[in-house]
C-alpha positions as a LaTeX table, in Angstrom:
\begin{tabular}{lrrr}
\hline
Residue & $x$ (\AA) & $y$ (\AA) & $z$ (\AA) \\
\hline
Unk1 & 144.06 & 118.93 & 73.10 \\
Unk2 & 143.87 & 122.65 & 71.39 \\
Unk3 & 141.39 & 125.49 & 72.23 \\
Unk4 & 139.55 & 127.39 & 69.62 \\
Unk5 & 137.37 & 130.50 & 70.63 \\
Unk6 & 135.72 & 131.23 & 67.41 \\
Unk7 & 131.84 & 132.42 & 66.93 \\
Unk8 & 130.57 & 133.58 & 63.99 \\
Unk9 & 127.62 & 136.05 & 63.35 \\
Unk10 & 125.38 & 133.84 & 61.34 \\
Unk11 & 123.82 & 130.87 & 63.13 \\
Unk12 & 124.61 & 128.35 & 60.38 \\
Unk13 & 128.03 & 129.17 & 60.52 \\
Unk14 & 128.45 & 128.19 & 63.98 \\
Unk15 & 126.80 & 125.05 & 63.29 \\
Unk16 & 128.77 & 124.10 & 60.07 \\
Unk17 & 132.00 & 124.92 & 62.06 \\
Unk18 & 131.25 & 122.05 & 64.29 \\
Unk19 & 131.01 & 120.12 & 61.42 \\
Unk20 & 134.00 & 121.20 & 59.93 \\
Unk21 & 136.23 & 120.57 & 62.75 \\
Unk22 & 134.88 & 116.95 & 63.43 \\
Unk23 & 135.54 & 116.15 & 59.81 \\
Unk24 & 139.29 & 117.31 & 60.24 \\
Unk25 & 139.77 & 115.41 & 63.52 \\
Unk26 & 138.09 & 112.30 & 61.73 \\
Unk27 & 140.53 & 112.69 & 58.77 \\
Unk28 & 143.06 & 113.23 & 61.08 \\
Unk29 & 144.03 & 116.51 & 59.49 \\
Unk30 & 143.42 & 118.37 & 63.22 \\
Unk31 & 144.14 & 117.74 & 66.56 \\
Unk32 & 141.38 & 117.11 & 69.02 \\
Unk33 & 139.82 & 120.26 & 69.73 \\
Unk34 & 137.76 & 122.16 & 72.41 \\
Unk35 & 135.98 & 124.91 & 70.86 \\
Unk36 & 133.98 & 127.91 & 72.78 \\
Unk37 & 131.34 & 129.79 & 70.71 \\
Unk38 & 128.50 & 132.13 & 71.71 \\
Unk39 & 125.84 & 133.52 & 69.31 \\
Unk40 & 125.08 & 137.39 & 68.94 \\
Unk41 & 121.67 & 136.73 & 68.06 \\
Unk42 & 118.91 & 134.60 & 68.90 \\
Unk43 & 117.98 & 131.24 & 67.07 \\
Unk44 & 116.40 & 127.90 & 67.73 \\
Unk45 & 118.36 & 124.62 & 66.98 \\
Unk46 & 116.34 & 121.31 & 66.63 \\
Unk47 & 118.18 & 118.09 & 67.03 \\
Unk48 & 118.61 & 116.01 & 63.82 \\
Unk49 & 115.70 & 113.93 & 64.54 \\
Unk50 & 113.14 & 116.48 & 66.01 \\
Unk51 & 109.90 & 117.80 & 64.50 \\
Unk52 & 109.62 & 121.45 & 64.05 \\
Unk53 & 106.32 & 122.13 & 64.50 \\
Unk54 & 106.33 & 119.50 & 67.43 \\
Unk55 & 108.98 & 121.59 & 69.39 \\
Unk56 & 109.01 & 124.89 & 68.57 \\
Unk57 & 106.74 & 128.02 & 68.65 \\
Unk58 & 106.80 & 128.51 & 65.10 \\
Unk59 & 104.33 & 131.61 & 64.70 \\
Unk60 & 105.77 & 133.22 & 67.81 \\
Unk61 & 109.27 & 132.61 & 66.75 \\
Unk62 & 108.47 & 134.38 & 63.28 \\
Unk63 & 106.79 & 137.37 & 64.96 \\
Unk64 & 109.81 & 137.88 & 67.03 \\
Unk65 & 112.41 & 137.31 & 63.88 \\
Unk66 & 114.27 & 133.98 & 65.66 \\
Unk67 & 115.66 & 131.69 & 62.93 \\
Unk68 & 115.07 & 128.14 & 63.11 \\
Unk69 & 117.92 & 125.80 & 62.03 \\
Unk70 & 118.53 & 122.22 & 62.23 \\
Unk71 & 121.93 & 120.59 & 63.89 \\
Unk72 & 123.73 & 117.20 & 62.74 \\
Unk73 & 123.49 & 116.02 & 66.67 \\
Unk74 & 120.83 & 114.34 & 68.48 \\
Unk75 & 119.41 & 115.86 & 71.79 \\
Unk76 & 116.47 & 118.48 & 72.22 \\
Unk77 & 115.78 & 121.63 & 71.10 \\
Unk78 & 117.61 & 124.36 & 71.99 \\
Unk79 & 117.17 & 128.46 & 72.40 \\
Unk80 & 120.65 & 130.08 & 71.35 \\
Unk81 & 121.98 & 133.77 & 72.04 \\
Unk82 & 123.29 & 135.71 & 74.12 \\
Unk83 & 124.42 & 134.84 & 77.69 \\
Unk84 & 124.25 & 131.13 & 76.42 \\
Unk85 & 127.90 & 129.93 & 76.03 \\
Unk86 & 128.62 & 126.66 & 73.88 \\
Unk87 & 131.49 & 124.23 & 74.05 \\
Unk88 & 131.98 & 121.49 & 71.20 \\
Unk89 & 134.47 & 119.09 & 72.28 \\
Unk90 & 135.50 & 116.81 & 69.38 \\
Unk91 & 137.64 & 113.84 & 70.22 \\
Unk92 & 139.31 & 110.85 & 68.61 \\
Unk93 & 137.55 & 107.61 & 68.90 \\
Unk94 & 140.29 & 105.27 & 68.62 \\
Unk95 & 140.63 & 102.17 & 71.35 \\
Unk96 & 139.96 & 104.64 & 74.23 \\
Unk97 & 137.46 & 102.72 & 76.13 \\
Unk98 & 136.11 & 106.16 & 77.61 \\
Unk99 & 134.93 & 106.92 & 74.26 \\
Unk100 & 134.03 & 103.65 & 72.87 \\
Unk101 & 130.37 & 104.13 & 72.50 \\
Unk102 & 127.49 & 106.35 & 72.93 \\
Unk103 & 126.72 & 105.59 & 76.96 \\
Unk104 & 130.65 & 105.28 & 77.89 \\
Unk105 & 131.02 & 108.82 & 76.02 \\
Unk106 & 128.24 & 110.25 & 77.87 \\
Unk107 & 129.56 & 109.44 & 81.31 \\
Unk108 & 133.09 & 110.37 & 80.54 \\
Unk109 & 132.36 & 114.01 & 79.02 \\
Unk110 & 129.59 & 114.60 & 81.80 \\
Unk111 & 131.93 & 113.75 & 84.78 \\
Unk112 & 134.71 & 115.68 & 83.58 \\
Unk113 & 132.43 & 118.57 & 82.71 \\
Unk114 & 130.61 & 118.39 & 86.19 \\
Unk115 & 133.70 & 118.18 & 88.41 \\
Unk116 & 135.42 & 121.14 & 86.36 \\
Unk117 & 132.44 & 123.36 & 86.83 \\
Unk118 & 131.23 & 121.97 & 90.44 \\
Unk119 & 135.13 & 123.04 & 91.50 \\
Unk120 & 134.63 & 126.78 & 89.73 \\
Unk121 & 131.23 & 127.26 & 91.38 \\
Unk122 & 132.17 & 125.83 & 94.75 \\
Unk123 & 128.88 & 123.51 & 94.49 \\
Unk124 & 127.40 & 120.48 & 94.20 \\
Unk125 & 126.60 & 119.84 & 90.51 \\
Unk126 & 124.34 & 116.76 & 89.31 \\
Unk127 & 124.14 & 114.95 & 86.22 \\
Unk128 & 120.77 & 114.23 & 85.37 \\
Unk129 & 118.91 & 112.12 & 82.60 \\
Unk130 & 121.20 & 111.30 & 80.19 \\
Unk131 & 123.25 & 114.02 & 79.55 \\
Unk132 & 121.96 & 117.49 & 81.42 \\
Unk133 & 123.88 & 118.95 & 84.46 \\
Unk134 & 121.89 & 120.82 & 87.28 \\
Unk135 & 121.76 & 122.33 & 90.52 \\
Unk136 & 119.21 & 121.00 & 92.69 \\
Unk137 & 117.36 & 119.32 & 90.02 \\
Unk138 & 117.52 & 122.93 & 87.73 \\
Unk139 & 119.04 & 122.51 & 84.50 \\
Unk140 & 121.66 & 124.91 & 83.39 \\
Unk141 & 123.50 & 122.77 & 80.61 \\
Unk142 & 122.13 & 120.17 & 78.12 \\
Unk143 & 124.32 & 118.35 & 75.80 \\
Unk144 & 124.33 & 116.04 & 72.29 \\
Unk145 & 127.03 & 114.02 & 70.82 \\
Unk146 & 127.67 & 113.11 & 67.16 \\
Unk147 & 129.81 & 109.97 & 66.28 \\
Unk148 & 131.83 & 109.10 & 62.93 \\
Unk149 & 133.87 & 106.16 & 62.81 \\
Unk150 & 137.32 & 107.68 & 64.06 \\
Unk151 & 135.96 & 110.76 & 65.87 \\
Unk152 & 133.08 & 112.51 & 67.91 \\
Unk153 & 131.34 & 115.52 & 68.42 \\
Unk154 & 130.32 & 116.22 & 71.85 \\
Unk155 & 128.76 & 119.80 & 72.34 \\
Unk156 & 126.65 & 121.66 & 75.00 \\
Unk157 & 125.06 & 124.67 & 76.24 \\
Unk158 & 125.74 & 126.22 & 79.56 \\
Unk159 & 123.50 & 128.79 & 80.53 \\
Unk160 & 125.66 & 131.89 & 81.96 \\
Unk161 & 123.32 & 134.97 & 81.85 \\
Unk162 & 120.38 & 134.00 & 79.43 \\
Unk163 & 117.01 & 135.60 & 79.10 \\
Unk164 & 115.23 & 132.65 & 80.36 \\
Unk165 & 111.67 & 133.89 & 79.92 \\
Unk166 & 112.22 & 133.57 & 75.80 \\
Unk167 & 113.06 & 130.08 & 76.12 \\
Unk168 & 109.12 & 129.24 & 76.77 \\
Unk169 & 108.50 & 131.70 & 74.31 \\
Unk170 & 110.19 & 130.30 & 71.25 \\
Unk171 & 109.93 & 126.57 & 72.25 \\
Unk172 & 106.82 & 124.21 & 73.43 \\
Unk173 & 107.26 & 121.82 & 76.07 \\
Unk174 & 109.45 & 118.82 & 74.37 \\
Unk175 & 108.24 & 115.84 & 73.00 \\
Unk176 & 110.53 & 113.67 & 75.15 \\
Unk177 & 111.56 & 115.00 & 78.65 \\
Unk178 & 113.69 & 113.13 & 81.58 \\
Unk179 & 111.83 & 111.75 & 84.42 \\
Unk180 & 113.23 & 114.75 & 86.67 \\
Unk181 & 111.68 & 117.56 & 84.98 \\
Unk182 & 108.51 & 116.44 & 86.07 \\
Unk183 & 106.43 & 118.50 & 83.65 \\
Unk184 & 107.63 & 121.76 & 84.44 \\
Unk185 & 107.90 & 124.96 & 82.72 \\
Unk186 & 111.09 & 126.33 & 80.64 \\
Unk187 & 111.29 & 129.07 & 83.24 \\
Unk188 & 111.20 & 126.76 & 86.35 \\
Unk189 & 113.22 & 124.11 & 84.56 \\
Unk190 & 116.39 & 126.19 & 83.91 \\
Unk191 & 118.58 & 128.55 & 85.43 \\
Unk192 & 121.69 & 130.60 & 84.93 \\
Unk193 & 125.19 & 129.89 & 86.93 \\
Unk194 & 126.80 & 132.72 & 88.34 \\
Unk195 & 130.18 & 132.24 & 86.38 \\
Unk196 & 131.49 & 134.20 & 83.58 \\
Unk197 & 132.38 & 132.92 & 80.22 \\
Unk198 & 136.21 & 133.24 & 80.92 \\
Unk199 & 135.86 & 131.01 & 84.21 \\
Unk200 & 133.98 & 128.45 & 82.55 \\
Unk201 & 136.47 & 128.23 & 79.50 \\
Unk202 & 139.57 & 128.21 & 82.01 \\
Unk203 & 137.90 & 125.49 & 83.71 \\
Unk204 & 137.12 & 123.00 & 81.06 \\
Unk205 & 140.42 & 123.63 & 79.22 \\
Unk206 & 142.08 & 122.81 & 82.63 \\
Unk207 & 139.81 & 119.77 & 82.60 \\
Unk208 & 140.51 & 118.47 & 79.18 \\
Unk209 & 144.18 & 119.03 & 79.53 \\
Unk210 & 144.28 & 121.63 & 76.51 \\
Unk211 & 147.69 & 123.11 & 75.36 \\
Unk212 & 148.06 & 125.99 & 73.33 \\
Unk213 & 145.57 & 126.95 & 70.41 \\
Unk214 & 144.25 & 125.43 & 67.78 \\
Unk215 & 145.33 & 126.25 & 64.09 \\
Unk216 & 142.82 & 128.69 & 62.37 \\
Unk217 & 139.88 & 127.13 & 60.49 \\
Unk218 & 139.19 & 127.28 & 56.80 \\
Unk219 & 136.35 & 130.25 & 56.67 \\
Unk220 & 135.75 & 129.14 & 53.20 \\
Unk221 & 135.06 & 125.62 & 54.42 \\
Unk222 & 132.67 & 126.77 & 56.92 \\
Unk223 & 130.82 & 129.12 & 54.46 \\
Unk224 & 130.36 & 126.57 & 51.90 \\
Unk225 & 129.14 & 123.75 & 54.25 \\
Unk226 & 126.83 & 126.41 & 55.79 \\
Unk227 & 125.34 & 127.07 & 52.44 \\
Unk228 & 125.14 & 123.56 & 51.03 \\
Unk229 & 123.61 & 121.99 & 54.38 \\
Unk230 & 122.76 & 124.18 & 57.26 \\
Unk231 & 121.14 & 127.11 & 55.58 \\
Unk232 & 118.86 & 125.37 & 53.20 \\
Unk233 & 115.27 & 124.70 & 53.50 \\
Unk234 & 115.36 & 120.75 & 52.97 \\
Unk235 & 117.60 & 120.28 & 55.11 \\
Unk236 & 116.52 & 122.34 & 58.31 \\
Unk237 & 112.50 & 121.18 & 57.48 \\
Unk238 & 113.56 & 117.64 & 56.55 \\
Unk239 & 111.27 & 114.65 & 57.95 \\
Unk240 & 112.34 & 113.42 & 61.39 \\
Unk241 & 114.24 & 110.15 & 60.98 \\
Unk242 & 115.87 & 107.78 & 63.87 \\
Unk243 & 118.94 & 109.91 & 64.86 \\
Unk244 & 122.22 & 107.53 & 64.88 \\
Unk245 & 123.54 & 110.62 & 67.32 \\
Unk246 & 122.51 & 110.21 & 71.15 \\
Unk247 & 121.61 & 113.02 & 73.66 \\
\hline
\end{tabular}
């Protein structure tokens, strides 16, 4: 496993980068990779099967200048921006029982991340819903996955110093929520955790047995995919279909 600490200034490039990494691991042209990134600007990203009008406060986003994009994995809608650290884990599937299907992958990744961050915090962390991490029932990390035949992308957010009231301004209450949420507002349901990005990166890197830096990614390839897919209105506003990815 190699690490890649790479953030782009444009939201579409950050989304495209994850897909390029997935394609390269899937084709055997890249080792399994753990990427970290953080957006310098606010943007909303809806899950593959989400309906923008249902999940987003579209008028408020327009007024606040917050663009809305769509990712290729499942899961819910997220407000990205400064103080929200993202990780992207790209793994080979092979014949590994831990990554053999959606459910076993969820368990494997969430337990690994829970243990790593819990040790760094010195505090108990719970796995809630399918792929949330929480402390005393308050969420600080949401995650999603996308699978191909020979590789998978498992990525998520970790709230460290995010402006939590902004979430309710940009997002509606979700159309689907885990039982433990109990209808709570975004501001009372979500929290930051008192860790620095450097500590989180070190904790996850050690738990995933990372050794060394990943080779550079082809920026031109990322830019092309962003332009051909993630920046296009027909992708962003596509009609929701049943997702083959998973929360």
